[in-house]
Amino acid sequence: MKTAVISDTATASVGQRLRNHHRIVLLTDGYSSPFLAKTAISMLRYRSEDVVAVLESGTSTLTAQETFNAGGEIPLVSDLTQVPSADAIYIGIAPPGGSLPPAWKPILLEALRRNIDVVSGLHDFLIDDADLVQAAEESGASLIDVRRNRFRQIADGQPFRPGCVRIHAVGQDCSLGKMVASLEVEQGLRQLGYNSAFIATGQTGIMISGRGVPVDCVVADFVNGTIERFIRQNEEHDFLLIEGQGSISHPAYSAVTLGLLHGAAPDGLIYCYEAGRENVKGLKDVPLRSHHELLKAYEVAANLRNPCRIIGVAVNTRTLSEEAAMAELEWAKEEFQLPVCDVYRTGPAALVEAALQLRTEVLAR
């Protein structure tokens, strides 16, 4: 059997295969809204050099930049025949429930018959579809489900290497920029010469970096231990920027959030929120908790495992005008008395500096 099936997202061979894809087609066909296509948008921002096209027939625009505000001149195509040299097709959406659109199955079958790998981060696993498995076996292409895993390790609570400073992004809600804040700060630290790494905990982060833990698909008892083990495998770095998931007050996802806090044992937290959001994403009748309630809750929860504090605030101002965004950032600086930025509009420098200050404090303990 030639099909590569992911069984552990930290497995070197699968991670290497993801990193070896350099002619990627992103599939968003009919689902190109910012909320649904967030995986594609992040791939266009952080792995654009490996993306050759976006398969999207539901728009009249011609480039990724026009449709997704990212990706520059990467073209939009209506079918795979327009990209004869593709080596992988990545499912570019993250819909509620994580289901594969039925209309996409013929596209995936065509890709497999062309010996193009198919990579998915959905909860619907590719390898559970007998037709896709058969097509992959016949062509030798790979089916890679980045959420599928067999992690079975509980946490031991032992300390990490003292020189490894761990910074974890947390938020007021889900889907508001925790991964982006982590990636931008990690890149900023690396540009200053520090040995830093991004720790992916979700499907999009894994697709970008080629490795990580799909924490929302790990059995509950093993969430803490799985992230603890992955941190330990990377503790040679000066800094680890750990992607956050959900929120501590989210009615659906709080368990994953707490598991990350205790498994990663962060030294510092970056608090993220989206300006103007009032209700929990996907639960329109559930109001968001106040920032100060959550700041306190995060620090209390984190300190049960390891000394930790909020080091700064990342504000997502995507829905605001330039003038309103600057006003929001000034308000946040006054309100929180912490370093504040929008990592897209103003860059991550304030949070990078906060990370360096945290390192000084941690090493002095």
Short mmCIF file of C-alpha atoms in Angstrom, two decimals:
data_model
loop_
_atom_site.label_atom_id
_atom_site.label_comp_id
_atom_site.label_asym_id
_atom_site.label_seq_id
_atom_site.Cartn_x
_atom_site.Cartn_y
_atom_site.Cartn_z
CA MET A 1 0.00 0.00 0.00
CA LYS A 2 1.56 3.28 -1.12
CA THR A 3 -0.81 5.66 0.62
CA ALA A 4 0.80 7.77 3.39
CA VAL A 5 -1.66 8.00 6.27
CA ILE A 6 -0.85 10.28 9.16
CA SER A 7 -0.88 8.58 12.56
CA ASP A 8 1.09 11.06 14.62
CA THR A 9 1.49 14.70 13.61
CA ALA A 10 4.93 14.83 15.21
CA THR A 11 6.15 11.95 12.99
CA ALA A 12 9.21 13.14 11.12
CA SER A 13 8.37 11.42 7.82
CA VAL A 14 4.90 12.97 7.56
CA GLY A 15 6.17 16.37 8.65
CA GLN A 16 8.90 16.20 6.06
CA ARG A 17 6.35 15.33 3.38
CA LEU A 18 4.30 18.40 4.29
CA ARG A 19 7.40 20.59 4.16
CA ASN A 20 8.38 19.10 0.80
CA HIS A 21 5.21 20.32 -0.91
CA HIS A 22 6.28 23.27 -3.05
CA ARG A 23 3.53 23.32 -5.71
CA ILE A 24 0.41 23.55 -3.55
CA VAL A 25 -3.12 24.24 -4.77
CA LEU A 26 -5.42 25.59 -2.03
CA LEU A 27 -9.01 24.40 -2.29
CA THR A 28 -11.69 26.89 -1.19
CA ASP A 29 -14.21 26.44 -4.01
CA GLY A 30 -17.42 28.22 -2.96
CA TYR A 31 -16.17 28.91 0.58
CA SER A 32 -13.93 31.93 0.16
CA SER A 33 -15.26 34.08 3.03
CA PRO A 34 -12.65 35.21 5.62
CA PHE A 35 -14.25 33.11 8.37
CA LEU A 36 -14.48 29.87 6.39
CA ALA A 37 -11.27 30.20 4.36
CA LYS A 38 -8.97 31.10 7.26
CA THR A 39 -6.70 28.12 6.54
CA ALA A 40 -6.16 29.25 2.95
CA ILE A 41 -5.61 32.85 4.02
CA SER A 42 -2.96 31.83 6.55
CA MET A 43 -1.24 29.60 4.00
CA LEU A 44 -1.19 32.54 1.57
CA ARG A 45 0.37 34.76 4.21
CA TYR A 46 2.94 32.40 5.71
CA ARG A 47 3.68 29.84 3.00
CA SER A 48 2.97 31.77 -0.19
CA GLU A 49 6.25 30.68 -1.80
CA ASP A 50 4.90 27.11 -1.88
CA VAL A 51 1.41 27.97 -3.22
CA VAL A 52 0.90 28.03 -6.99
CA ALA A 53 -2.89 28.51 -7.19
CA VAL A 54 -6.20 28.66 -5.36
CA LEU A 55 -9.02 26.54 -6.75
CA GLU A 56 -11.99 28.89 -6.44
CA SER A 57 -14.60 29.12 -9.17
CA GLY A 58 -17.13 31.07 -7.14
CA THR A 59 -15.68 34.52 -7.79
CA SER A 60 -14.91 36.70 -10.79
CA THR A 61 -11.60 37.89 -9.35
CA LEU A 62 -8.35 36.60 -10.82
CA THR A 63 -5.81 36.72 -7.99
CA ALA A 64 -5.57 35.63 -4.37
CA GLN A 65 -4.90 39.21 -3.29
CA GLU A 66 -8.22 40.40 -4.71
CA THR A 67 -10.21 37.64 -3.05
CA PHE A 68 -8.36 36.99 0.23
CA ASN A 69 -6.29 40.15 0.74
CA ALA A 70 -3.22 37.91 0.79
CA GLY A 71 -1.11 36.00 -1.69
CA GLY A 72 -0.34 38.71 -4.20
CA GLU A 73 -0.55 37.53 -7.81
CA ILE A 74 -1.15 33.85 -7.02
CA PRO A 75 -3.89 32.97 -9.52
CA LEU A 76 -7.39 31.67 -8.91
CA VAL A 77 -8.23 28.67 -11.09
CA SER A 78 -11.44 26.78 -11.73
CA ASP A 79 -9.98 23.27 -12.10
CA LEU A 80 -6.77 21.27 -11.67
CA THR A 81 -6.02 21.11 -15.40
CA GLN A 82 -4.85 24.71 -15.08
CA VAL A 83 -2.10 23.62 -12.66
CA PRO A 84 -0.47 20.60 -14.31
CA SER A 85 2.62 20.64 -12.06
CA ALA A 86 0.82 20.66 -8.67
CA ASP A 87 2.25 18.28 -6.05
CA ALA A 88 -0.46 18.71 -3.37
CA ILE A 89 -3.94 20.06 -2.84
CA TYR A 90 -4.64 21.45 0.63
CA ILE A 91 -8.17 21.79 1.99
CA GLY A 92 -8.24 25.55 2.61
CA ILE A 93 -11.30 25.90 4.83
CA ALA A 94 -12.10 25.39 8.50
CA PRO A 95 -15.92 25.28 8.69
CA PRO A 96 -17.87 24.76 11.93
CA GLY A 97 -18.02 21.03 12.54
CA GLY A 98 -15.10 20.34 10.21
CA SER A 99 -17.07 18.53 7.50
CA LEU A 100 -15.85 18.05 3.93
CA PRO A 101 -18.21 19.64 1.37
CA PRO A 102 -19.71 16.74 -0.65
CA ALA A 103 -19.26 18.66 -3.92
CA TRP A 104 -15.48 18.54 -3.44
CA LYS A 105 -15.12 14.77 -3.62
CA PRO A 106 -14.77 14.69 -7.45
CA ILE A 107 -12.03 17.34 -7.20
CA LEU A 108 -10.11 15.26 -4.67
CA LEU A 109 -10.52 12.10 -6.73
CA GLU A 110 -9.16 13.91 -9.78
CA ALA A 111 -6.18 15.14 -7.75
CA LEU A 112 -5.37 11.65 -6.51
CA ARG A 113 -5.64 10.17 -10.02
CA ARG A 114 -3.09 12.81 -11.10
CA ASN A 115 -0.78 11.60 -8.30
CA ILE A 116 -1.33 14.81 -6.32
CA ASP A 117 -1.24 14.45 -2.53
CA VAL A 118 -4.34 15.58 -0.62
CA VAL A 119 -3.89 17.27 2.77
CA SER A 120 -6.83 17.98 5.07
CA GLY A 121 -7.28 19.46 8.52
CA LEU A 122 -10.98 18.66 8.76
CA HIS A 123 -12.65 16.44 11.33
CA ASP A 124 -13.96 14.32 8.44
CA PHE A 125 -10.93 12.12 7.75
CA LEU A 126 -9.95 11.46 4.16
CA ILE A 127 -8.90 7.91 4.98
CA ASP A 128 -12.45 7.05 6.06
CA ASP A 129 -13.63 7.42 2.46
CA ALA A 130 -13.09 4.15 0.59
CA ASP A 131 -13.15 5.84 -2.82
CA LEU A 132 -10.38 8.27 -1.88
CA VAL A 133 -8.29 5.49 -0.36
CA GLN A 134 -8.64 3.36 -3.49
CA ALA A 135 -7.69 6.27 -5.76
CA ALA A 136 -4.64 7.03 -3.61
CA GLU A 137 -3.52 3.41 -3.61
CA GLU A 138 -3.81 3.18 -7.38
CA SER A 139 -1.79 6.34 -8.06
CA GLY A 140 0.65 6.27 -5.14
CA ALA A 141 -0.49 9.69 -3.94
CA SER A 142 -0.80 10.40 -0.22
CA LEU A 143 -3.83 11.14 1.92
CA ILE A 144 -2.76 13.20 4.93
CA ASP A 145 -5.23 13.98 7.72
CA VAL A 146 -3.35 16.39 9.95
CA ARG A 147 -5.91 16.04 12.75
CA ARG A 148 -5.68 12.27 12.91
CA ASN A 149 -3.43 11.12 15.75
CA ARG A 150 -2.77 8.40 18.29
CA PHE A 151 -1.31 10.44 21.13
CA ARG A 152 -1.66 8.51 24.38
CA GLN A 153 0.55 10.15 26.99
CA ILE A 154 -0.43 11.81 30.24
CA ALA A 155 1.53 14.74 31.67
CA ASP A 156 4.24 14.20 34.27
CA GLY A 157 4.41 17.83 35.41
CA GLN A 158 8.20 17.94 35.38
CA PRO A 159 9.93 21.29 34.70
CA PHE A 160 11.22 22.25 31.29
CA ARG A 161 14.73 23.45 30.50
CA PRO A 162 15.16 26.78 32.38
CA GLY A 163 16.50 28.64 29.34
CA CYS A 164 13.46 27.75 27.21
CA VAL A 165 11.03 30.66 27.59
CA ARG A 166 7.49 29.64 26.67
CA ILE A 167 4.97 32.25 25.49
CA HIS A 168 1.40 31.19 24.83
CA ALA A 169 -1.29 33.14 22.95
CA VAL A 170 -4.71 33.14 24.63
CA GLY A 171 -7.87 34.99 23.73
CA GLN A 172 -11.27 36.42 24.46
CA ASP A 173 -12.74 34.00 21.91
CA CYS A 174 -11.85 31.59 19.12
CA SER A 175 -10.86 32.62 15.57
CA LEU A 176 -9.45 36.06 16.34
CA GLY A 177 -5.71 35.85 15.67
CA LYS A 178 -3.92 33.77 18.31
CA MET A 179 -1.97 31.81 15.70
CA VAL A 180 -1.08 34.95 13.78
CA ALA A 181 0.19 36.70 16.93
CA SER A 182 2.38 33.71 17.76
CA LEU A 183 3.79 33.46 14.23
CA GLU A 184 4.54 37.18 14.00
CA VAL A 185 6.28 37.37 17.37
CA GLU A 186 8.28 34.21 16.60
CA GLN A 187 9.44 35.71 13.31
CA GLY A 188 10.32 38.97 15.04
CA LEU A 189 12.48 37.17 17.60
CA ARG A 190 14.18 35.11 14.91
CA GLN A 191 14.99 38.26 12.96
CA LEU A 192 16.81 39.55 16.06
CA GLY A 193 18.95 36.42 16.12
CA TYR A 194 17.17 34.42 18.80
CA ASN A 195 16.68 30.68 18.46
CA SER A 196 12.89 30.62 18.43
CA ALA A 197 10.22 28.21 17.23
CA PHE A 198 6.48 28.24 16.60
CA ILE A 199 4.52 25.43 18.27
CA ALA A 200 1.45 24.63 16.17
CA THR A 201 -1.60 23.28 17.99
CA GLY A 202 -4.17 23.38 15.18
CA GLN A 203 -4.55 22.16 11.63
CA THR A 204 -3.62 25.43 9.91
CA GLY A 205 -0.49 25.90 11.99
CA ILE A 206 0.57 22.33 11.22
CA MET A 207 0.04 22.89 7.50
CA ILE A 208 2.21 26.02 7.69
CA SER A 209 5.04 24.64 9.82
CA GLY A 210 4.84 20.96 8.86
CA ARG A 211 4.62 19.74 12.46
CA GLY A 212 2.58 20.20 15.61
CA VAL A 213 -0.21 18.80 17.76
CA PRO A 214 -3.85 18.83 16.56
CA VAL A 215 -4.92 19.42 20.13
CA ASP A 216 -8.66 19.64 19.52
CA CYS A 217 -8.56 16.05 18.27
CA VAL A 218 -6.54 14.56 21.13
CA VAL A 219 -8.40 12.44 23.73
CA ALA A 220 -9.12 14.69 26.73
CA ASP A 221 -6.94 12.81 29.25
CA PHE A 222 -3.93 13.15 26.97
CA VAL A 223 -4.12 16.84 25.94
CA ASN A 224 -1.80 18.05 28.71
CA GLY A 225 0.68 15.23 28.22
CA THR A 226 0.74 15.52 24.44
CA ILE A 227 1.57 19.22 24.40
CA GLU A 228 4.01 18.72 27.30
CA ARG A 229 5.84 16.07 25.28
CA PHE A 230 5.95 18.25 22.16
CA ILE A 231 7.30 21.19 24.17
CA ARG A 232 9.99 18.92 25.64
CA GLN A 233 10.99 17.82 22.14
CA ASN A 234 11.61 21.49 21.27
CA GLU A 235 13.00 22.91 24.51
CA GLU A 236 16.46 23.54 23.03
CA HIS A 237 15.10 26.86 21.71
CA ASP A 238 15.46 30.22 23.49
CA PHE A 239 11.78 30.94 22.87
CA LEU A 240 8.77 28.81 22.06
CA LEU A 241 5.69 30.64 20.75
CA ILE A 242 2.74 28.35 21.45
CA GLU A 243 -0.41 28.73 19.39
CA GLY A 244 -3.62 29.05 21.42
CA GLN A 245 -7.01 27.42 20.88
CA GLY A 246 -10.51 28.49 21.92
CA SER A 247 -10.83 30.50 25.12
CA ILE A 248 -11.00 29.75 28.83
CA SER A 249 -14.66 30.85 28.92
CA HIS A 250 -15.83 29.33 25.63
CA PRO A 251 -18.86 27.06 26.21
CA ALA A 252 -17.57 24.55 23.65
CA TYR A 253 -13.78 24.78 23.64
CA SER A 254 -12.62 25.73 27.14
CA ALA A 255 -11.30 22.24 27.93
CA VAL A 256 -8.73 22.43 25.14
CA THR A 257 -7.68 25.90 26.29
CA LEU A 258 -7.04 24.75 29.83
CA GLY A 259 -5.19 21.65 28.64
CA LEU A 260 -2.80 23.83 26.65
CA LEU A 261 -2.23 26.17 29.59
CA HIS A 262 -1.26 23.33 31.90
CA GLY A 263 0.57 21.17 29.36
CA ALA A 264 2.72 23.98 27.96
CA ALA A 265 3.32 25.61 31.36
CA PRO A 266 3.93 29.05 29.80
CA ASP A 267 6.06 31.74 31.40
CA GLY A 268 4.08 34.48 29.66
CA LEU A 269 0.78 35.00 27.88
CA ILE A 270 -0.21 37.22 24.97
CA TYR A 271 -3.89 38.14 25.26
CA CYS A 272 -5.71 38.48 21.94
CA TYR A 273 -9.08 40.02 21.09
CA GLU A 274 -10.96 41.35 18.07
CA ALA A 275 -12.16 44.93 18.30
CA GLY A 276 -15.94 45.21 18.08
CA ARG A 277 -16.78 41.55 18.71
CA GLU A 278 -19.52 41.20 21.33
CA ASN A 279 -20.68 37.58 21.21
CA VAL A 280 -18.96 34.20 21.14
CA LYS A 281 -18.10 33.15 17.57
CA GLY A 282 -20.77 30.76 16.34
CA LEU A 283 -22.91 31.29 19.46
CA LYS A 284 -24.61 34.59 18.76
CA ASP A 285 -26.72 34.52 21.93
CA VAL A 286 -23.71 34.07 24.24
CA PRO A 287 -22.00 37.36 25.17
CA LEU A 288 -18.24 37.51 25.55
CA ARG A 289 -16.77 37.83 29.02
CA SER A 290 -15.04 41.12 29.81
CA HIS A 291 -11.33 41.49 29.14
CA HIS A 292 -10.47 41.95 32.80
CA GLU A 293 -12.41 38.85 33.86
CA LEU A 294 -10.48 36.83 31.33
CA LEU A 295 -7.09 38.34 32.11
CA LYS A 296 -7.55 37.32 35.73
CA ALA A 297 -8.87 33.86 34.80
CA TYR A 298 -5.94 33.15 32.48
CA GLU A 299 -3.33 34.19 35.02
CA VAL A 300 -4.97 32.18 37.81
CA ALA A 301 -5.25 29.06 35.63
CA ALA A 302 -1.71 29.33 34.27
CA ASN A 303 -0.15 29.91 37.68
CA LEU A 304 -1.60 26.65 38.95
CA ARG A 305 1.09 25.00 36.80
CA ASN A 306 3.92 27.53 36.46
CA PRO A 307 4.68 31.17 37.40
CA CYS A 308 3.15 33.18 34.57
CA ARG A 309 1.88 36.66 33.67
CA ILE A 310 0.22 38.49 30.78
CA ILE A 311 3.04 40.21 28.88
CA GLY A 312 1.05 42.06 26.22
CA VAL A 313 -2.08 42.40 24.12
CA ALA A 314 -2.58 41.65 20.42
CA VAL A 315 -5.61 43.49 19.01
CA ASN A 316 -7.28 42.38 15.79
CA THR A 317 -8.58 45.58 14.15
CA ARG A 318 -9.50 44.07 10.77
CA THR A 319 -13.06 45.51 10.80
CA LEU A 320 -11.92 49.05 11.66
CA SER A 321 -10.75 51.97 9.56
CA GLU A 322 -7.17 53.12 10.01
CA GLU A 323 -8.26 56.00 12.25
CA ALA A 324 -10.54 53.81 14.36
CA ALA A 325 -7.85 51.14 14.64
CA MET A 326 -5.30 53.60 15.99
CA ALA A 327 -7.86 54.86 18.50
CA GLU A 328 -8.56 51.27 19.61
CA LEU A 329 -4.86 50.61 20.16
CA GLU A 330 -4.47 53.76 22.23
CA TRP A 331 -7.51 52.79 24.29
CA ALA A 332 -6.07 49.32 24.88
CA LYS A 333 -2.72 50.70 26.04
CA GLU A 334 -4.48 52.86 28.60
CA GLU A 335 -6.95 50.16 29.63
CA PHE A 336 -4.50 47.29 30.10
CA GLN A 337 -1.29 49.16 30.95
CA LEU A 338 0.57 46.61 28.84
CA PRO A 339 2.41 46.59 25.50
CA VAL A 340 -0.22 46.60 22.71
CA CYS A 341 -0.16 46.20 18.94
CA ASP A 342 -2.04 44.89 15.93
CA VAL A 343 0.59 42.58 14.46
CA TYR A 344 -0.66 43.28 10.92
CA ARG A 345 -1.23 47.04 11.04
CA THR A 346 1.56 48.12 13.35
CA GLY A 347 3.87 45.10 13.45
CA PRO A 348 4.80 42.87 16.41
CA ALA A 349 7.66 45.00 17.81
CA ALA A 350 5.89 45.85 21.08
CA LEU A 351 5.24 42.17 21.81
CA VAL A 352 8.74 41.14 20.73
CA GLU A 353 10.17 43.62 23.23
CA ALA A 354 7.81 42.28 25.89
CA ALA A 355 9.07 38.75 25.18
CA LEU A 356 12.68 39.87 25.62
CA GLN A 357 11.81 41.51 28.95
CA LEU A 358 10.11 38.31 30.07
CA ARG A 359 13.22 36.31 29.21
CA THR A 360 15.32 38.57 31.41
CA GLU A 361 12.89 38.00 34.30
CA VAL A 362 12.71 34.22 33.81
CA LEU A 363 16.48 33.78 33.65
CA ALA A 364 16.89 35.86 36.82
CA ARG A 365 14.67 33.56 38.92
#
